[in-house]
Short mmCIF file of C-alpha atoms in Angstrom, two decimals:
data_model
loop_
_atom_site.label_atom_id
_atom_site.label_comp_id
_atom_site.label_asym_id
_atom_site.label_seq_id
_atom_site.Cartn_x
_atom_site.Cartn_y
_atom_site.Cartn_z
CA MET A 1 6.40 18.18 -24.50
CA GLU A 2 2.32 18.59 -23.84
CA ALA A 3 0.14 16.95 -27.28
CA LEU A 4 -0.69 19.97 -29.10
CA LEU A 5 -4.24 20.87 -29.33
CA GLU A 6 -5.11 24.27 -32.12
CA THR A 7 -8.27 25.41 -33.87
CA THR A 8 -8.75 26.78 -37.20
CA ALA A 9 -12.02 28.09 -38.72
CA ASN A 10 -13.59 26.96 -35.62
CA ARG A 11 -12.52 23.54 -35.99
CA PRO A 12 -11.33 21.22 -32.92
CA VAL A 13 -7.62 19.07 -34.12
CA ALA A 14 -7.22 16.33 -31.94
CA PRO A 15 -4.57 16.14 -29.91
CA ILE A 16 -1.02 14.94 -31.05
CA GLU A 17 0.86 12.71 -28.82
CA PRO A 18 4.13 13.62 -29.28
CA PRO A 19 6.95 11.01 -29.75
CA PRO A 20 7.99 9.16 -26.15
CA ALA A 21 11.97 10.50 -24.85
CA LEU A 22 13.46 7.19 -26.65
CA PHE A 23 12.79 7.83 -30.32
CA ASN A 24 14.32 6.85 -33.23
CA PHE A 25 12.76 7.85 -36.25
CA ALA A 26 13.84 5.53 -38.52
CA ALA A 27 12.32 2.49 -35.73
CA TYR A 28 9.51 3.85 -35.36
CA LEU A 29 9.17 3.89 -39.61
CA PHE A 30 9.65 0.30 -39.14
CA ALA A 31 7.26 -0.48 -36.75
CA LEU A 32 4.04 1.00 -37.64
CA ASN A 33 5.14 -0.73 -41.20
CA GLU A 34 5.36 -4.22 -40.08
CA PRO A 35 1.43 -5.40 -40.70
CA ARG A 36 2.72 -3.21 -44.47
CA ALA A 37 5.67 -6.22 -45.49
CA GLY A 38 5.04 -6.93 -49.11
CA LYS A 39 3.40 -3.51 -49.76
CA THR A 40 5.12 -1.34 -52.27
CA ALA A 41 7.18 1.04 -50.26
CA TYR A 42 9.32 2.36 -53.08
CA ILE A 43 9.02 2.81 -56.73
CA ASP A 44 12.28 4.06 -58.71
CA ASP A 45 13.29 4.14 -61.98
CA THR A 46 14.67 0.72 -62.09
CA CYS A 47 12.79 -1.59 -59.10
CA VAL A 48 9.96 -1.68 -56.71
CA THR A 49 10.49 -2.27 -53.10
CA THR A 50 8.67 -3.07 -50.63
CA TYR A 51 8.32 -1.87 -47.36
CA ALA A 52 9.85 -5.46 -45.40
CA GLU A 53 12.69 -4.54 -48.00
CA LEU A 54 13.01 -1.54 -47.07
CA GLU A 55 13.61 -2.48 -43.93
CA ASN A 56 15.91 -5.33 -44.29
CA ARG A 57 18.58 -2.94 -46.61
CA ALA A 58 17.81 0.03 -44.04
CA ARG A 59 18.59 -2.64 -41.19
CA ARG A 60 22.06 -3.90 -43.23
CA PHE A 61 23.48 -0.74 -43.52
CA ALA A 62 22.95 0.23 -40.53
CA GLY A 63 25.12 -2.89 -39.66
CA ALA A 64 27.32 -2.04 -42.66
CA LEU A 65 27.96 1.91 -40.94
CA ARG A 66 29.48 -0.31 -37.63
CA THR A 67 31.57 -2.27 -39.63
CA LEU A 68 33.26 0.89 -42.00
CA GLY A 69 33.44 2.25 -38.36
CA VAL A 70 31.68 5.02 -38.64
CA HIS A 71 30.28 5.76 -35.35
CA PRO A 72 27.01 7.33 -33.76
CA GLU A 73 27.06 11.39 -34.35
CA GLU A 74 28.95 11.27 -36.83
CA ARG A 75 28.58 12.52 -40.12
CA VAL A 76 27.67 10.62 -43.39
CA LEU A 77 27.44 12.99 -46.96
CA LEU A 78 25.10 11.64 -49.02
CA VAL A 79 25.14 13.01 -52.72
CA MET A 80 22.76 10.73 -54.71
CA LEU A 81 20.15 10.83 -57.19
CA ASP A 82 16.24 9.72 -56.38
CA SER A 83 15.96 6.11 -55.87
CA VAL A 84 15.40 3.78 -52.83
CA ALA A 85 19.38 3.78 -52.44
CA LEU A 86 18.84 7.01 -50.52
CA PRO A 87 15.16 6.08 -48.06
CA VAL A 88 17.58 3.29 -47.88
CA ALA A 89 20.66 4.77 -46.77
CA PHE A 90 19.39 7.82 -44.78
CA LEU A 91 17.00 5.65 -42.95
CA GLY A 92 20.35 3.29 -42.19
CA ALA A 93 22.11 6.14 -40.82
CA LEU A 94 19.69 7.59 -38.48
CA TYR A 95 18.88 3.96 -37.14
CA ALA A 96 22.86 3.55 -36.08
CA GLY A 97 22.72 6.57 -35.02
CA VAL A 98 24.49 8.33 -37.47
CA VAL A 99 23.87 11.23 -38.72
CA PRO A 100 23.41 11.75 -42.70
CA VAL A 101 23.64 14.81 -44.79
CA VAL A 102 22.02 15.43 -48.25
CA ALA A 103 23.66 17.20 -50.02
CA ASN A 104 22.16 18.95 -53.35
CA THR A 105 23.03 16.21 -56.69
CA LEU A 106 23.11 19.91 -59.24
CA LEU A 107 26.55 21.22 -56.77
CA THR A 108 30.48 21.65 -58.28
CA SER A 109 32.86 19.82 -56.38
CA ALA A 110 34.03 23.78 -54.56
CA ASP A 111 30.71 23.21 -52.92
CA TYR A 112 31.11 19.55 -52.26
CA VAL A 113 34.99 20.31 -50.93
CA TYR A 114 32.86 23.19 -48.77
CA MET A 115 30.84 20.85 -47.73
CA LEU A 116 32.93 17.46 -46.61
CA THR A 117 34.78 20.21 -44.79
CA HIS A 118 32.83 22.04 -42.57
CA SER A 119 30.57 18.56 -42.04
CA HIS A 120 33.76 16.45 -40.94
CA ALA A 121 31.64 13.57 -43.04
CA ARG A 122 32.51 10.23 -42.14
CA ALA A 123 32.26 9.02 -45.60
CA VAL A 124 30.40 9.80 -48.24
CA ILE A 125 28.20 8.17 -50.34
CA ALA A 126 27.76 8.82 -54.72
CA SER A 127 25.26 7.81 -57.10
CA GLY A 128 27.43 6.80 -59.92
CA PRO A 129 27.04 9.95 -62.49
CA LEU A 130 27.99 11.84 -59.44
CA LEU A 131 30.92 10.24 -59.06
CA PRO A 132 33.29 13.04 -61.09
CA SER A 133 32.44 16.08 -58.77
CA VAL A 134 32.76 13.78 -55.42
CA THR A 135 36.13 11.81 -56.76
CA GLN A 136 37.24 15.44 -57.50
CA ALA A 137 36.15 16.77 -53.88
CA LEU A 138 37.46 14.10 -51.65
CA GLU A 139 41.31 15.27 -53.51
CA SER A 140 40.79 18.61 -53.17
CA ALA A 141 38.93 18.45 -49.46
CA GLU A 142 40.97 18.33 -45.64
CA HIS A 143 39.40 16.03 -44.00
CA ASP A 144 39.84 12.53 -42.04
CA GLY A 145 39.87 9.45 -43.95
CA CYS A 146 36.66 9.95 -45.33
CA GLN A 147 35.28 6.82 -47.40
CA LEU A 148 33.83 6.85 -50.25
CA ILE A 149 31.08 4.83 -51.03
CA VAL A 150 29.48 4.39 -54.75
CA SER A 151 25.71 3.64 -55.65
CA GLN A 152 24.81 2.49 -58.54
CA PRO A 153 27.89 2.89 -60.50
CA ASP A 154 28.24 1.96 -64.31
CA THR A 155 29.49 -0.90 -64.75
CA GLY A 156 31.62 0.23 -67.66
CA GLU A 157 33.78 1.99 -65.42
CA PRO A 158 36.57 0.09 -63.09
CA LEU A 159 35.87 1.29 -59.32
CA LEU A 160 39.11 1.63 -56.46
CA ALA A 161 35.55 2.23 -53.66
CA PRO A 162 33.13 -0.16 -52.45
CA VAL A 163 29.48 -0.13 -53.74
CA LEU A 164 26.56 0.61 -51.68
CA GLU A 165 24.68 -2.35 -52.63
CA ALA A 166 27.54 -4.91 -52.44
CA LEU A 167 28.14 -3.69 -48.85
CA ILE A 168 24.39 -3.87 -47.74
CA ASP A 169 24.06 -7.36 -49.39
CA ALA A 170 27.12 -8.67 -47.48
CA ALA A 171 26.30 -6.86 -44.25
CA ALA A 172 24.16 -8.07 -41.21
CA PRO A 173 21.34 -6.18 -40.46
CA ALA A 174 21.81 -4.16 -37.03
CA ALA A 175 20.11 -5.60 -34.37
CA ARG A 176 18.40 -2.69 -32.94
CA ALA A 177 18.44 0.91 -32.98
CA ALA A 178 20.63 2.86 -31.48
CA ALA A 179 19.09 4.20 -28.44
CA THR A 180 18.13 8.02 -29.30
CA GLY A 181 15.63 10.37 -27.87
CA GLY A 182 13.32 12.58 -30.24
CA ASP A 183 15.55 15.82 -29.27
CA ASP A 184 19.13 14.02 -30.78
CA ILE A 185 20.07 15.18 -33.81
CA ALA A 186 19.49 12.70 -36.70
CA PHE A 187 20.07 15.09 -39.87
CA TRP A 188 20.82 17.92 -41.48
CA LEU A 189 20.59 19.41 -44.90
CA TYR A 190 22.11 22.37 -46.76
CA SER A 191 20.18 25.38 -47.13
CA SER A 192 19.46 26.24 -51.05
CA GLY A 193 21.93 29.06 -51.07
CA SER A 194 19.32 31.20 -52.53
CA THR A 195 21.00 34.26 -50.80
CA GLY A 196 24.24 33.10 -51.14
CA LYS A 197 27.09 30.02 -49.28
CA PRO A 198 25.36 27.50 -47.68
CA LYS A 199 24.41 26.87 -44.02
CA GLY A 200 24.04 23.33 -42.11
CA THR A 201 20.68 23.63 -40.57
CA VAL A 202 20.35 20.25 -38.10
CA HIS A 203 17.49 18.95 -37.26
CA THR A 204 15.98 15.86 -34.29
CA HIS A 205 14.33 13.26 -35.28
CA ALA A 206 11.39 14.53 -33.58
CA ASN A 207 11.26 17.10 -36.52
CA LEU A 208 10.48 14.32 -39.03
CA TYR A 209 7.93 12.74 -36.89
CA TRP A 210 6.03 16.66 -35.96
CA THR A 211 5.88 17.58 -39.69
CA ALA A 212 3.93 14.56 -40.81
CA GLU A 213 1.92 15.00 -37.90
CA LEU A 214 1.21 18.56 -38.29
CA TYR A 215 0.49 19.05 -42.57
CA ALA A 216 0.92 15.48 -44.26
CA LYS A 217 -2.42 14.05 -42.62
CA PRO A 218 -4.44 16.72 -41.65
CA ILE A 219 -4.02 19.38 -44.16
CA LEU A 220 -2.64 16.68 -47.47
CA GLY A 221 -4.98 14.15 -45.43
CA ILE A 222 -1.94 12.00 -46.91
CA VAL A 223 -3.80 8.09 -46.24
CA GLU A 224 -1.94 4.62 -46.86
CA SER A 225 -4.07 4.57 -50.56
CA ASP A 226 -2.62 7.01 -51.74
CA VAL A 227 0.25 7.22 -54.41
CA VAL A 228 2.96 10.31 -54.38
CA PHE A 229 4.97 11.87 -56.45
CA SER A 230 7.31 14.62 -55.46
CA ALA A 231 9.23 16.96 -58.27
CA ALA A 232 11.35 18.29 -55.68
CA LYS A 233 14.30 15.80 -54.63
CA LEU A 234 14.65 14.49 -51.24
CA PHE A 235 18.61 17.02 -51.29
CA PHE A 236 15.09 19.38 -50.34
CA ALA A 237 13.35 20.09 -47.36
CA TYR A 238 10.40 20.16 -49.53
CA GLY A 239 11.56 16.96 -50.56
CA LEU A 240 12.61 14.29 -48.04
CA GLY A 241 8.46 15.04 -46.46
CA ASN A 242 6.91 14.26 -50.28
CA GLY A 243 8.70 11.51 -50.69
CA LEU A 244 9.87 10.05 -47.10
CA THR A 245 8.32 11.09 -44.10
CA PHE A 246 4.61 11.05 -45.32
CA PRO A 247 4.49 8.15 -47.54
CA LEU A 248 6.21 6.06 -44.49
CA SER A 249 4.50 7.06 -41.50
CA VAL A 250 0.53 5.73 -43.07
CA GLY A 251 2.36 3.48 -45.60
CA ALA A 252 1.68 5.01 -48.71
CA THR A 253 3.60 4.39 -51.97
CA ALA A 254 5.76 6.99 -53.12
CA ILE A 255 7.12 7.62 -56.80
CA LEU A 256 10.86 8.31 -57.19
CA MET A 257 12.82 9.88 -60.52
CA ALA A 258 16.49 10.67 -60.39
CA GLU A 259 16.18 12.55 -63.80
CA ARG A 260 15.54 16.13 -63.95
CA PRO A 261 11.69 17.40 -63.48
CA THR A 262 10.88 18.43 -66.54
CA ALA A 263 7.18 18.54 -67.88
CA ASP A 264 7.83 15.83 -70.23
CA ALA A 265 9.62 13.85 -67.38
CA ILE A 266 6.56 14.81 -64.64
CA PHE A 267 3.74 13.83 -66.92
CA ALA A 268 5.52 10.24 -67.96
CA ARG A 269 4.99 9.13 -64.30
CA LEU A 270 1.75 11.07 -63.87
CA VAL A 271 -0.16 8.47 -66.74
CA LYS A 272 2.47 5.82 -65.94
CA HIS A 273 1.49 5.16 -62.21
CA ARG A 274 -0.92 7.49 -61.36
CA PRO A 275 0.20 9.32 -58.60
CA THR A 276 -2.75 10.58 -55.94
CA VAL A 277 -0.59 13.40 -54.73
CA PHE A 278 2.02 15.66 -56.40
CA TYR A 279 3.75 18.21 -54.97
CA GLY A 280 5.94 20.85 -57.76
CA VAL A 281 6.71 24.24 -57.57
CA PRO A 282 5.49 27.50 -59.47
CA THR A 283 7.99 26.97 -62.19
CA LEU A 284 6.99 24.08 -63.18
CA TYR A 285 3.84 24.00 -63.00
CA ALA A 286 3.70 26.92 -65.45
CA ASN A 287 5.55 25.04 -67.51
CA MET A 288 3.50 21.75 -67.56
CA LEU A 289 0.53 24.56 -68.45
CA VAL A 290 2.42 25.48 -71.69
CA SER A 291 3.17 22.17 -72.56
CA ALA A 292 1.92 20.80 -75.76
CA ASN A 293 2.15 17.09 -74.24
CA LEU A 294 -0.08 18.56 -71.09
CA PRO A 295 -2.38 14.97 -70.64
CA ALA A 296 -5.62 15.19 -70.21
CA ARG A 297 -7.94 14.98 -66.61
CA SER A 298 -8.89 11.42 -67.88
CA ASP A 299 -5.37 10.26 -68.15
CA VAL A 300 -4.13 11.51 -64.30
CA ALA A 301 -5.43 10.10 -61.12
CA MET A 302 -4.48 13.61 -58.75
CA ARG A 303 -6.42 14.49 -55.96
CA VAL A 304 -4.52 17.31 -54.61
CA CYS A 305 -1.06 19.40 -55.02
CA THR A 306 1.09 21.16 -53.20
CA SER A 307 3.47 24.02 -54.25
CA ALA A 308 6.06 26.05 -52.33
CA GLY A 309 9.61 27.05 -53.06
CA GLU A 310 8.12 30.33 -53.97
CA ALA A 311 4.70 32.15 -54.26
CA LEU A 312 2.05 30.18 -56.59
CA PRO A 313 0.88 32.88 -59.48
CA ARG A 314 -2.90 32.85 -58.32
CA GLU A 315 -3.40 32.77 -62.43
CA ILE A 316 -1.12 29.79 -62.82
CA GLY A 317 -3.35 27.95 -60.01
CA GLU A 318 -6.95 28.63 -61.48
CA ARG A 319 -5.21 27.42 -64.27
CA PHE A 320 -4.32 24.24 -62.71
CA THR A 321 -7.70 23.14 -61.84
CA ALA A 322 -9.73 24.75 -64.63
CA HIS A 323 -7.95 21.79 -66.71
CA PHE A 324 -7.28 19.06 -63.60
CA GLY A 325 -10.09 19.33 -61.81
CA CYS A 326 -8.01 19.38 -58.43
CA GLU A 327 -6.50 21.77 -56.46
CA ILE A 328 -2.85 23.38 -56.00
CA LEU A 329 -2.48 24.04 -51.85
CA ASP A 330 0.09 27.07 -51.89
CA GLY A 331 2.72 26.86 -48.83
CA ILE A 332 5.54 28.30 -47.47
CA GLY A 333 8.47 25.68 -45.88
CA SER A 334 12.06 26.96 -45.18
CA THR A 335 14.41 23.64 -44.45
CA GLU A 336 14.98 25.76 -41.05
CA MET A 337 11.48 24.60 -40.07
CA LEU A 338 11.89 21.24 -42.20
CA HIS A 339 8.37 21.46 -44.02
CA ILE A 340 5.08 23.52 -44.66
CA PHE A 341 3.78 25.99 -41.91
CA LEU A 342 1.49 27.78 -43.32
CA SER A 343 -0.29 26.72 -46.08
CA ASN A 344 -4.13 26.62 -48.60
CA ARG A 345 -6.46 24.10 -47.46
CA ALA A 346 -8.55 21.67 -49.75
CA GLY A 347 -11.66 23.07 -50.36
CA GLU A 348 -10.36 26.51 -48.65
CA VAL A 349 -8.05 27.63 -51.23
CA GLU A 350 -7.58 31.14 -52.31
CA TYR A 351 -5.15 31.73 -54.93
CA GLY A 352 -2.86 34.80 -54.76
CA THR A 353 -2.31 33.65 -51.12
CA THR A 354 -0.36 31.47 -48.81
CA GLY A 355 -3.28 30.47 -46.67
CA ARG A 356 -2.94 30.35 -42.60
CA PRO A 357 -1.20 28.70 -39.93
CA VAL A 358 -0.97 24.96 -39.95
CA PRO A 359 -2.59 24.19 -36.35
CA GLY A 360 0.92 23.41 -34.60
CA TYR A 361 2.56 26.78 -35.69
CA GLU A 362 2.10 30.15 -34.34
CA ILE A 363 3.15 33.40 -36.86
CA GLU A 364 3.91 36.64 -35.93
CA LEU A 365 4.51 39.73 -38.48
CA ARG A 366 7.07 41.97 -37.01
CA ASP A 367 7.82 45.75 -38.00
CA ASP A 368 12.11 46.16 -38.22
CA HIS A 369 11.47 47.41 -34.39
CA GLY A 370 9.86 43.75 -33.77
CA GLN A 371 6.87 44.91 -32.90
CA ALA A 372 3.36 43.29 -34.19
CA VAL A 373 2.11 44.58 -37.50
CA PRO A 374 -1.75 45.29 -38.21
CA ASP A 375 -3.53 43.26 -40.95
CA GLY A 376 -2.42 44.55 -44.69
CA GLU A 377 0.96 46.11 -43.21
CA VAL A 378 3.65 43.92 -44.59
CA GLY A 379 6.18 42.18 -41.56
CA ASP A 380 9.25 40.08 -41.23
CA LEU A 381 7.21 36.63 -40.69
CA TYR A 382 8.53 34.52 -37.34
CA ILE A 383 7.36 31.09 -36.97
CA LYS A 384 7.47 28.52 -33.67
CA GLY A 385 6.67 25.39 -34.31
CA PRO A 386 7.63 21.84 -33.04
CA SER A 387 9.54 20.84 -36.61
CA ALA A 388 12.27 24.05 -36.05
CA ALA A 389 15.77 23.47 -36.51
CA VAL A 390 18.24 23.35 -33.61
CA MET A 391 21.26 25.86 -35.32
CA TYR A 392 23.27 26.00 -38.06
CA TRP A 393 26.09 24.03 -37.84
CA ASN A 394 29.66 26.28 -36.81
CA ASN A 395 27.85 28.90 -37.30
CA ARG A 396 27.08 31.16 -34.68
CA GLU A 397 26.52 34.67 -35.74
CA LYS A 398 24.40 32.97 -38.30
CA SER A 399 22.70 31.09 -35.85
CA ARG A 400 22.25 33.83 -33.34
CA ALA A 401 20.29 36.27 -36.01
CA THR A 402 18.12 33.52 -37.09
CA PHE A 403 17.11 31.31 -34.02
CA LEU A 404 15.35 33.44 -31.92
CA GLY A 405 14.25 31.61 -28.39
CA GLU A 406 11.05 29.72 -29.75
CA TRP A 407 11.15 31.68 -32.47
CA ILE A 408 12.76 31.45 -36.07
CA ARG A 409 13.08 34.72 -38.20
CA SER A 410 11.93 33.17 -41.73
CA GLY A 411 14.04 36.43 -43.62
CA ASP A 412 10.36 36.45 -45.75
CA LYS A 413 8.01 39.10 -45.39
CA TYR A 414 4.42 39.15 -45.52
CA CYS A 415 0.84 40.43 -44.70
CA ARG A 416 -2.05 39.44 -43.90
CA LEU A 417 -5.29 40.15 -45.36
CA PRO A 418 -8.60 40.20 -42.71
CA ASN A 419 -9.67 37.17 -43.69
CA GLY A 420 -6.84 35.47 -41.93
CA CYS A 421 -4.99 34.33 -45.48
CA TYR A 422 -1.12 35.22 -45.77
CA VAL A 423 0.00 37.13 -48.96
CA TYR A 424 3.54 36.76 -49.85
CA ALA A 425 6.02 40.07 -50.13
CA GLY A 426 9.63 38.60 -51.22
CA ARG A 427 12.51 38.66 -49.29
CA SER A 428 13.75 40.72 -46.58
CA ASP A 429 16.68 41.63 -48.60
CA ASP A 430 14.60 41.97 -52.00
CA MET A 431 12.63 44.79 -50.65
CA LEU A 432 12.80 47.77 -53.58
CA LYS A 433 12.42 51.57 -51.58
CA VAL A 434 11.10 53.52 -54.83
CA SER A 435 10.47 57.15 -54.51
CA GLY A 436 10.29 56.69 -50.55
CA GLN A 437 7.99 53.77 -50.22
CA TYR A 438 8.37 50.28 -50.58
CA VAL A 439 7.93 47.60 -53.42
CA SER A 440 7.81 44.05 -53.29
CA PRO A 441 9.66 42.04 -55.82
CA VAL A 442 6.91 39.12 -55.51
CA GLU A 443 3.61 41.37 -56.27
CA VAL A 444 5.06 43.22 -59.39
CA GLU A 445 6.49 39.95 -61.22
CA MET A 446 2.74 38.65 -60.05
CA VAL A 447 0.54 41.02 -62.21
CA LEU A 448 3.57 40.43 -65.29
CA VAL A 449 2.39 37.01 -65.15
CA GLN A 450 -0.88 37.20 -65.51
CA HIS A 451 -0.36 38.88 -68.97
CA ASP A 452 -0.92 36.15 -72.05
CA ALA A 453 2.77 37.06 -73.20
CA VAL A 454 4.69 36.43 -70.14
CA LEU A 455 5.87 32.71 -68.84
CA GLU A 456 8.31 34.49 -65.54
CA ALA A 457 9.06 37.02 -64.18
CA ALA A 458 12.17 38.23 -61.35
CA VAL A 459 11.48 41.76 -60.24
CA VAL A 460 15.10 43.69 -58.83
CA GLY A 461 16.50 46.76 -57.96
CA VAL A 462 18.57 49.34 -59.88
CA ASP A 463 20.99 51.69 -58.93
CA HIS A 464 19.70 54.79 -61.41
CA GLY A 465 21.48 58.14 -60.89
CA GLY A 466 22.06 57.17 -56.78
CA LEU A 467 18.03 55.98 -57.22
CA VAL A 468 16.66 52.88 -57.11
CA LYS A 469 14.37 52.03 -59.94
CA THR A 470 12.64 48.29 -60.59
CA ARG A 471 13.87 46.27 -63.72
CA ALA A 472 11.98 42.95 -64.62
CA PHE A 473 13.91 40.07 -66.40
CA VAL A 474 11.18 38.63 -68.17
CA VAL A 475 10.80 35.07 -69.21
CA LEU A 476 8.25 34.59 -72.28
CA LYS A 477 5.79 32.06 -73.99
CA ARG A 478 7.06 30.25 -77.45
CA GLU A 479 5.13 31.97 -79.24
CA PHE A 480 6.07 35.53 -78.07
CA ALA A 481 8.59 37.25 -79.47
CA PRO A 482 10.94 39.86 -77.34
CA SER A 483 10.13 43.62 -78.88
CA GLU A 484 10.07 47.50 -77.46
CA ILE A 485 6.76 47.47 -78.33
CA LEU A 486 6.06 44.44 -75.70
CA ALA A 487 7.74 45.61 -73.25
CA ASP A 488 5.74 49.10 -73.05
CA GLU A 489 3.24 47.03 -72.93
CA LEU A 490 3.91 44.71 -70.06
CA LYS A 491 4.71 48.43 -67.77
CA GLY A 492 1.71 50.06 -69.13
CA PHE A 493 -0.03 46.59 -67.92
CA VAL A 494 1.75 47.26 -64.64
CA LYS A 495 0.88 50.58 -64.82
CA ASP A 496 -2.37 49.52 -64.83
CA ARG A 497 -2.50 47.65 -62.08
CA LEU A 498 -0.32 48.70 -59.17
CA ALA A 499 0.92 52.15 -57.86
CA PRO A 500 2.76 54.35 -60.24
CA HIS A 501 6.11 54.20 -58.47
CA LYS A 502 6.12 50.33 -58.58
CA TYR A 503 6.13 49.87 -62.37
CA PRO A 504 9.68 48.29 -63.86
CA ARG A 505 11.16 51.01 -65.16
CA ASP A 506 13.23 48.10 -67.33
CA ILE A 507 11.76 45.30 -69.38
CA VAL A 508 14.97 42.36 -69.92
CA PHE A 509 13.89 39.69 -71.59
CA VAL A 510 15.83 36.74 -71.04
CA GLY A 511 15.94 32.70 -72.01
CA ASP A 512 15.40 31.50 -68.13
CA LEU A 513 15.80 33.17 -65.09
CA PRO A 514 18.52 31.76 -62.90
CA LYS A 515 17.36 29.39 -59.68
CA THR A 516 18.09 27.20 -56.63
CA ALA A 517 17.71 23.29 -57.36
CA THR A 518 14.41 24.04 -55.42
CA GLY A 519 13.16 26.22 -57.72
CA LYS A 520 13.47 29.35 -56.06
CA ILE A 521 14.82 32.48 -57.79
CA GLN A 522 18.01 33.33 -56.90
CA ARG A 523 16.98 37.47 -57.24
CA PHE A 524 20.99 38.73 -56.06
CA LYS A 525 22.07 37.15 -59.25
CA LEU A 526 19.53 39.24 -61.47
CA ARG A 527 21.60 42.14 -59.25
CA GLU A 528 24.67 41.13 -60.28
CA GLN A 529 24.13 41.62 -64.10
CA SER A 530 22.89 45.00 -63.74
#
């Protein structure tokens, strides 16, 4: 593969050398960080771990996997909270040539039954608090001798399974990494399930390398002196890059947090550890800004923030920057592309847009017939780039619909402005046709959240006597109460700013919106309620 060389805004980007033919991403990181042996790699809720300790424990876990009889290319399911144990297990598996499958920690036992059966996992590692759901899943799943390992268990309960930390302590470090290539399968991530059953998305060793080289270093400008903190968890493709791939690729320090990313939990880490890079999602930024405990600018050290998962409303970005003095680089990535491929740039942020293509990735907007659409028109988003997944495991139909040669069909709708910035128009299956004209739910939602009373909004189509009309589900800020007067005011607010056929015919006030663990609104659940 030739070295990549792209340009953006007439600025040359230095060529990036591809990884060598023999390439194990864990071994690559360990060699890269040998000069930083004593530097802090991770700060989690209970301990501080240096780069030397991270490598030692990961290589010991690789040795433990071999002792347990788990072979290269076999899968290990990781149902683990964000602590240093997760990077240790993930990197140790890569080092051994074993394939870690990182699972959402907020799922039910039925979901884990599906993942265990679908992945044919030879072992599952569960954090102590998640043990009941995983144990129940193992009792129900059809599996061939899947071994249970417990990480950081509650010592008050008797255990019938080995403890990860004890296995690591007892194991000898693997002497050498598995002889993998850049195109060898490295790990899986299950899609977030915003449109139904999750899909096992298969990634290679080289894919991790490319996201760091194409996005983290040139777009974020991440460097060794940075301290990074991601509200998005490691089981999410966005979070895996934020909290593992990116900081370890430059020798930075990462903060991990096991608990839910509430505004107060985020504030505590921003003030105590003073991260310079913060990764969030739109819902969290909105909740932070309305919190009575919002820290002062002088109490934090953020130099840049990122947002993904949903489009960031302009008003949220502008208010955040006005308060903290740092920009939010809104972007879009996907489980299939592993991380962000379309993004705003520091110093060039245009809130209300998703920015421009990340150099090294190509973007096309196409109509229903596969033809390119002109600027200003909405089209389906297609992406080409070196971090693309290989396939959906054991799902030929979905794989053939998504992975189209060098291109990936994202399922997102976008339009491109004349200045080259892209504006999100929603998921392809969320688009509505009202009065014979297409309506983007996201466009209506972006207007609704500009109203002083609205914290969040989601728009879906409902059947009114055989015709599609728009219904908005609205979450109000604390100081506002639902009323018919406010509902009519919101309808008029949208009418004044968009074409008449786009305003929501119904307003439903709700306490919260259904979301995936990665912050994406599950509009299909709202449609089911309508």
